[in-house]
mmCIF file of C-alpha atoms in Angstrom:
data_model
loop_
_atom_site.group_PDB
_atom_site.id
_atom_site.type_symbol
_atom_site.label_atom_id
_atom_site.label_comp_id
_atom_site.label_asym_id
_atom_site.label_seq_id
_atom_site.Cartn_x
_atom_site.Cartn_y
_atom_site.Cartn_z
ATOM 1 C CA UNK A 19 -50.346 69.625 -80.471
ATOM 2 C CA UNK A 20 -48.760 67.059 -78.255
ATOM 3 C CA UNK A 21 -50.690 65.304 -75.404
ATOM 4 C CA UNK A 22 -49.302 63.723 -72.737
ATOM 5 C CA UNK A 23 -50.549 61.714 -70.470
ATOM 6 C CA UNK A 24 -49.675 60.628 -66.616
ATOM 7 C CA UNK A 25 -50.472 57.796 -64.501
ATOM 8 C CA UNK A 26 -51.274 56.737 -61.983
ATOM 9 C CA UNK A 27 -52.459 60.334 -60.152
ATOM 10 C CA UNK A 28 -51.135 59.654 -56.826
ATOM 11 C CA UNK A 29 -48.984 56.863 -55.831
ATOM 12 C CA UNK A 30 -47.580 55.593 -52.096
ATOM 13 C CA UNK A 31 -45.355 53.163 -51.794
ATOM 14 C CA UNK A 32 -43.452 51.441 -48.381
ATOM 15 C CA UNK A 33 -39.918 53.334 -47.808
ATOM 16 C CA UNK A 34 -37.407 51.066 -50.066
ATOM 17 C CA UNK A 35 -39.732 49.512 -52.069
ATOM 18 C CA UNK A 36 -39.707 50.719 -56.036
ATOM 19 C CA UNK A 37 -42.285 53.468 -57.528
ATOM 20 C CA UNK A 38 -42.648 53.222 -61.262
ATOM 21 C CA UNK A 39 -45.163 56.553 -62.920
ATOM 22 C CA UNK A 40 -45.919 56.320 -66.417
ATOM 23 C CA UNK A 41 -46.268 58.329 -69.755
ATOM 24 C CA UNK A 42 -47.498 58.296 -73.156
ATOM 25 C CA UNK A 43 -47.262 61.045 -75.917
ATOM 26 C CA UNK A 44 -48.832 61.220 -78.820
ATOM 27 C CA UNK A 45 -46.349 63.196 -81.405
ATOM 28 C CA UNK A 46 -44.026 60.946 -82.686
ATOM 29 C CA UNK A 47 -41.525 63.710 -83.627
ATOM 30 C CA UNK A 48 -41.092 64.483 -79.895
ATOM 31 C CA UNK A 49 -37.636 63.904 -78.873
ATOM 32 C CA UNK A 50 -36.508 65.042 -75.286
ATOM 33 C CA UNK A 51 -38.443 63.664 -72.343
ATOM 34 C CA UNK A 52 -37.510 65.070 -68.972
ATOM 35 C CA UNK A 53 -38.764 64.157 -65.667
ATOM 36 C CA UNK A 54 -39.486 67.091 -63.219
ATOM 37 C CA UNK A 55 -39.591 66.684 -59.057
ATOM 38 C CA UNK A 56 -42.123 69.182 -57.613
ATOM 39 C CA UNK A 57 -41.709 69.390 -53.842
ATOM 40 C CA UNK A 58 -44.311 70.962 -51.767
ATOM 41 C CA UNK A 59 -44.521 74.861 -52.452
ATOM 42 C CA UNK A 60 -41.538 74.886 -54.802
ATOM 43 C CA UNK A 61 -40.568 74.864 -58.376
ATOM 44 C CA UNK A 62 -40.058 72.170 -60.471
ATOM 45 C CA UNK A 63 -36.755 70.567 -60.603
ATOM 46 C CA UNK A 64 -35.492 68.046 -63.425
ATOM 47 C CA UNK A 65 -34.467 65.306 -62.152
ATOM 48 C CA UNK A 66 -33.743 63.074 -65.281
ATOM 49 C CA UNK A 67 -34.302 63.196 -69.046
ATOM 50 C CA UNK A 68 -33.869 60.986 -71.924
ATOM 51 C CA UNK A 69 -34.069 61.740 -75.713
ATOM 52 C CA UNK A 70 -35.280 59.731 -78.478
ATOM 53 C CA UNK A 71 -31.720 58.018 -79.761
ATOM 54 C CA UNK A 72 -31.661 56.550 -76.296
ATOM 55 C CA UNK A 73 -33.661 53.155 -74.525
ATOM 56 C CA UNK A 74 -32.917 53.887 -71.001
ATOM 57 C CA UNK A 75 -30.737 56.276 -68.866
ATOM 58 C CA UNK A 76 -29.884 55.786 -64.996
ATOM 59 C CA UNK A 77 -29.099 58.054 -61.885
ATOM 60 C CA UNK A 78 -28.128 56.253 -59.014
ATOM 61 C CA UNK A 79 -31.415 55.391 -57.817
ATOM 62 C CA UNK A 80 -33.527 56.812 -60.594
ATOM 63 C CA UNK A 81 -33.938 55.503 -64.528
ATOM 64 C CA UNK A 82 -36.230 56.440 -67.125
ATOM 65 C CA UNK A 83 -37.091 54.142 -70.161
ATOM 66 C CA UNK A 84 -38.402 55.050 -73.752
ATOM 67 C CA UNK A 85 -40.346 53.046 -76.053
ATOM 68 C CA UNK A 86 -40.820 55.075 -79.155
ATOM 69 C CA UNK A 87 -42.841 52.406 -81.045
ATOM 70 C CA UNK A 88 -45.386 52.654 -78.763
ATOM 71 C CA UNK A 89 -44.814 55.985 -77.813
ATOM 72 C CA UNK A 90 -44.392 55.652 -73.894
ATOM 73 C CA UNK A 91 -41.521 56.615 -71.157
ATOM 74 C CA UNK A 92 -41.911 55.072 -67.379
ATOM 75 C CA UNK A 93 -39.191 57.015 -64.411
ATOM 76 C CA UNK A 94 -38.902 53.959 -61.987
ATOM 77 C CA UNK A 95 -37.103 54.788 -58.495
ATOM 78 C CA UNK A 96 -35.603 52.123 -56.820
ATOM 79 C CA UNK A 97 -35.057 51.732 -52.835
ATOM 80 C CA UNK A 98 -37.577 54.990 -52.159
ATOM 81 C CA UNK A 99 -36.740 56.840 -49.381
ATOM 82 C CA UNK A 100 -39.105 59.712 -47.300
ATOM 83 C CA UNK A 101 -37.369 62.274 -49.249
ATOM 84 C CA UNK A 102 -38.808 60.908 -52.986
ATOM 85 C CA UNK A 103 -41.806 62.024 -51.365
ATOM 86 C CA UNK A 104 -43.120 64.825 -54.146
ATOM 87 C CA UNK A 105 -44.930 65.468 -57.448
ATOM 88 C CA UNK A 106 -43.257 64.247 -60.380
ATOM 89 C CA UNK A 107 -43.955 65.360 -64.070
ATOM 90 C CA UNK A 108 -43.303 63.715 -67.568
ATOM 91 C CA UNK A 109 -42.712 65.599 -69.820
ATOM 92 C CA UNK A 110 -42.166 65.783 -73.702
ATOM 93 C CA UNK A 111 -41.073 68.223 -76.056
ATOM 94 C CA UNK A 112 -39.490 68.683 -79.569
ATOM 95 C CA UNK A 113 -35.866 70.404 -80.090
ATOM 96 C CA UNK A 114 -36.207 71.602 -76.264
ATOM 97 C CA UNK A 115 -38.702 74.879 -77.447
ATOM 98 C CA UNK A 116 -42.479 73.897 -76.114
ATOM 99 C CA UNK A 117 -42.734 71.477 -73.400
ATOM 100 C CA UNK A 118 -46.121 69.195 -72.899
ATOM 101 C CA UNK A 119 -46.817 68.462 -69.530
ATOM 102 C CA UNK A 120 -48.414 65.363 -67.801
ATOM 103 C CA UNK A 121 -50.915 66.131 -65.285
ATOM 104 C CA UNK A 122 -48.383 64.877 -62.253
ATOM 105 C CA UNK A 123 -47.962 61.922 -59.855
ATOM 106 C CA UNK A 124 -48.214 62.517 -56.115
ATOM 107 C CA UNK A 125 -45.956 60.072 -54.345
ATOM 108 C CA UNK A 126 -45.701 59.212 -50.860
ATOM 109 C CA UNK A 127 -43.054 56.821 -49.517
ATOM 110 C CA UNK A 128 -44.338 55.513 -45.946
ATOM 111 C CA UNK A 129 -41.836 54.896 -43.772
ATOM 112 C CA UNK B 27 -26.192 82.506 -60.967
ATOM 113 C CA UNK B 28 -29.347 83.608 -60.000
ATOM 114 C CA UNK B 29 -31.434 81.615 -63.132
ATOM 115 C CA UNK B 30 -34.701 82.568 -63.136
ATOM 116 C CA UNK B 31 -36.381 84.655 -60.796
ATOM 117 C CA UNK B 32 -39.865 85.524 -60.428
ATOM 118 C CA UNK B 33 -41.652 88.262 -58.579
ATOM 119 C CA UNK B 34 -43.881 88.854 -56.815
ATOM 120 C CA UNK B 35 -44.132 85.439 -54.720
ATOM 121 C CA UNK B 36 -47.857 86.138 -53.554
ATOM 122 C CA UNK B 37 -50.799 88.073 -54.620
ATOM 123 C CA UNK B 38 -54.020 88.859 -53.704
ATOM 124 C CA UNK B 39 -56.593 90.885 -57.016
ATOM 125 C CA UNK B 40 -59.866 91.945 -56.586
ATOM 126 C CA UNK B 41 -61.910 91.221 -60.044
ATOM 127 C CA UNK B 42 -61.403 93.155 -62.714
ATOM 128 C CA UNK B 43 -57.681 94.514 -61.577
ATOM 129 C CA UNK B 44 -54.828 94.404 -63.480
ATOM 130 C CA UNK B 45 -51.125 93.572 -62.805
ATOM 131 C CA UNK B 46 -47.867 92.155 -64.354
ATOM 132 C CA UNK B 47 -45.918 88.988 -62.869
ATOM 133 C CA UNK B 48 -42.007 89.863 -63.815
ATOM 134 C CA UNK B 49 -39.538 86.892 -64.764
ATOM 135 C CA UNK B 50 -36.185 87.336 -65.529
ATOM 136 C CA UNK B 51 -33.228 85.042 -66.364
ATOM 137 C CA UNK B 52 -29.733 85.670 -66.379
ATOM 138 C CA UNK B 53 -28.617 82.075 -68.242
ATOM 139 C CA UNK B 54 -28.759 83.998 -71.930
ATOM 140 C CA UNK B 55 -31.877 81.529 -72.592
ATOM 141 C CA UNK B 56 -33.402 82.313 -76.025
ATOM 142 C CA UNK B 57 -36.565 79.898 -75.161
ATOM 143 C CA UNK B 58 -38.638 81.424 -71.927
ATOM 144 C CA UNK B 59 -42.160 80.127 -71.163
ATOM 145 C CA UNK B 60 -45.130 81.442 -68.661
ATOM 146 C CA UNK B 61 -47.030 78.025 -67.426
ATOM 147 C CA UNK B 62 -50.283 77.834 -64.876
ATOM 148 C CA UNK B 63 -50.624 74.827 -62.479
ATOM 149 C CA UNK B 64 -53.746 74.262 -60.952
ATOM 150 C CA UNK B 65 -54.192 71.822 -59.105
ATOM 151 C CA UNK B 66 -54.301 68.020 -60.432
ATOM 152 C CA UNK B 67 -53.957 69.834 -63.632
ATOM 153 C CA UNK B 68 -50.072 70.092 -64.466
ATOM 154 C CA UNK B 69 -48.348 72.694 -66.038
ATOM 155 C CA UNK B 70 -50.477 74.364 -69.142
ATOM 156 C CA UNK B 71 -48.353 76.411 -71.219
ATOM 157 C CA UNK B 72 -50.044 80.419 -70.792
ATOM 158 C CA UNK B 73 -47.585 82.029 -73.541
ATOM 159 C CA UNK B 74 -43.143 81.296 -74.908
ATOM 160 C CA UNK B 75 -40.903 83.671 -76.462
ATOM 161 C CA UNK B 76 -38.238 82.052 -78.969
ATOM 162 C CA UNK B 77 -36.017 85.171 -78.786
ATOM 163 C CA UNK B 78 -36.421 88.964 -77.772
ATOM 164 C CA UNK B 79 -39.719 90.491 -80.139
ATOM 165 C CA UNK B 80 -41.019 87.178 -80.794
ATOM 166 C CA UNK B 81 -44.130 85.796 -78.456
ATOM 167 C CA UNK B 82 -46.503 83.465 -79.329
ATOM 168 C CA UNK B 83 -49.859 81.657 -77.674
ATOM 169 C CA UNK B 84 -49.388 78.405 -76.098
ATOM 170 C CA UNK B 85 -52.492 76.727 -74.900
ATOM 171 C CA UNK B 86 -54.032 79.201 -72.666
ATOM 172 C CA UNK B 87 -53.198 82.425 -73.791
ATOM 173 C CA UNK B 88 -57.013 84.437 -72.947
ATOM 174 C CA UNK B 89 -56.671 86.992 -70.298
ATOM 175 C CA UNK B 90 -53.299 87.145 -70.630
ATOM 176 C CA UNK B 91 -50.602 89.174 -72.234
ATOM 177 C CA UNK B 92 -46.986 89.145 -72.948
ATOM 178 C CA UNK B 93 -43.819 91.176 -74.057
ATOM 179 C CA UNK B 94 -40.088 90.387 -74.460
ATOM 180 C CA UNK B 95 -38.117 93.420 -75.118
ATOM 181 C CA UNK B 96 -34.729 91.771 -74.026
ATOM 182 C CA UNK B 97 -33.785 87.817 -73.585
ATOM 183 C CA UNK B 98 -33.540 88.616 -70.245
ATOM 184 C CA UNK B 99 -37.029 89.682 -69.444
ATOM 185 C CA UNK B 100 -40.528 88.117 -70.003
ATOM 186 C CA UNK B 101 -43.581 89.439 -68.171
ATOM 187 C CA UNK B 102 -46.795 88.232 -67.899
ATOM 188 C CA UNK B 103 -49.793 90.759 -67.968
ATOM 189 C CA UNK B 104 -53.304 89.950 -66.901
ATOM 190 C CA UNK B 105 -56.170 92.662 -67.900
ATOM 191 C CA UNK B 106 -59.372 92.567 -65.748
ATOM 192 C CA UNK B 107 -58.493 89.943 -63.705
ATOM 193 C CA UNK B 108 -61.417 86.722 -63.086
ATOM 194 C CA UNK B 109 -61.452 84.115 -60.185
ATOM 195 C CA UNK B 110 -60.282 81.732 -62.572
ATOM 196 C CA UNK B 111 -57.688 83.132 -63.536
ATOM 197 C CA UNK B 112 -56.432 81.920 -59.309
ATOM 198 C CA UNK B 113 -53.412 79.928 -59.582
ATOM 199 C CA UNK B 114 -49.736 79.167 -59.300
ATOM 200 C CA UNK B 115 -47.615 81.028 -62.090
ATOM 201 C CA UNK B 116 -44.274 79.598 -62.747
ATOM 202 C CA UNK B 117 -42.320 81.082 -65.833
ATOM 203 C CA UNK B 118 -39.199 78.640 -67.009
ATOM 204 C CA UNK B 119 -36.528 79.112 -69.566
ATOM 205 C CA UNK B 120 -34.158 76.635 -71.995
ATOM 206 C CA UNK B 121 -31.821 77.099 -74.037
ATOM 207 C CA UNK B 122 -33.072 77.055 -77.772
ATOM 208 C CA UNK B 123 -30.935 74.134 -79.751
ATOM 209 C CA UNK B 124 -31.556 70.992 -79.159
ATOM 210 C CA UNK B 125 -33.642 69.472 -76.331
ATOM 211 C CA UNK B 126 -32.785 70.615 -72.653
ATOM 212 C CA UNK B 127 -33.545 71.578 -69.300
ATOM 213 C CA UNK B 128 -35.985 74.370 -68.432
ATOM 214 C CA UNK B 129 -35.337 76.055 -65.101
ATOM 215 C CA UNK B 130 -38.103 77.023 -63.156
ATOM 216 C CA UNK B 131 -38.656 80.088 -61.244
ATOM 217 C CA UNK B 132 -39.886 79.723 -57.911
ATOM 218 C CA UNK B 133 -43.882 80.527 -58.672
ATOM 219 C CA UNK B 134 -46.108 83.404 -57.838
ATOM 220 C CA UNK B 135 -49.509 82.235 -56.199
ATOM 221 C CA UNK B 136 -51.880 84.484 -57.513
ATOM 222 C CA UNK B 137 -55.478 84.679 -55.833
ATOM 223 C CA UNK B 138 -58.208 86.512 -57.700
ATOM 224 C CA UNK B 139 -61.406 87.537 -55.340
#
């Protein structure tokens, strides 16, 4: 099956400086990567995707970017604020049925 | 819309008890999905359902069981329930073309002693 992997593990970064977390999967027919937002005690939210016909996609603050060749996909959040503060997954999946889960990023935004 | 609720939101077993976790979606999802986060471990996939009558293992399906009788309903059994089986339940659904979103429930913290 697919693996995904997450890094870095935990991440804190100065309020409105940028936080990038980064993936790689291993199945190359894997075609819809969303990004989930965990805060504390709730359930995760998606916060941006991006599927496999596309290089990059941007939301306001927040953009995701796919390689394919080499089989990586970095979210990068510009100007961070207190409220980024959460648990972000990658995630990738084929056709939208089983999703593969990175292990998650803990980010803190100090302000 | 509701999307998809879980129940119950907390739970305390004593070893070797048994009980369902109930998820239900009103979205018409074909695609639901029962995950376990511990923690620093992400989601792992526990069991999906493509469609009402058809279930099948993800990647860590022992000590668990599963049924989906309508599209709207997918519960989670655990048999004789082990300390390691303590952990945060969420169950999501997507629709089934294509890849999409899957909306999470809002978790049931299960604690086996």
């Amino acid at each position: 099956g697919e693996n995904v992997e997450q890094h870095p593990s935990t991440l804190s970064v100065q309020e409105g400086d940028s936080a990038v977390i980064k993936c790689t999967y291993s199945d190359s027919a894997s075609n819809y990567f969303p990004w989930y937002k965990q805060e504390l005690g709730k359930r995760p939210q998606l916060i941006i995707d991006i599927r496999s016909n596309v290089g990059e996609k941007k939301d306001q603050r927040i953009a995701v970017t796919l390689n394919k060749t080499a089989k990586h996909f970095s979210l990068h959040i510009t100007e961070t604020q207190p409220e980024d503060s959460a648990v972000y997954f990658c995630a990738a999946s084929i056709t939208g049925n089983q999703f593969y889960f990175g292990t998650g990023t803990s980010l803190t935004v100090i302000p | 819309n509701a999307g998809v609720t879980q129940t119950p939101k907390f739970r305390i077993l004593k070893i070797g008890q048994s009980m369902t976790l109930q998820c239900t979606q009103d979205m018409n999802h074909n695609y639901m999905y029962w995950y376990r986060q511990d923690p620093g471990m992400g989601l792992k996939l526990i069991y999906y359902s493509v469609g009402a009558g058809i279930t099948d293992k993800g990647e860590v399906p022992n000590g668990y069981n599963v049924s989906r009788s309508t599209t709207e309903d997918f519960p989670l059994r655990l048999e004789l329930a082990a300390p390691s089986q303590t952990s945060v339940y969420f169950c999501a659904s997507s629709f089934a073309q294509g890849g999409t979103e899957a909306f999470f429930g809002q978790g049931t913290r299960l604690t086996v002693v």
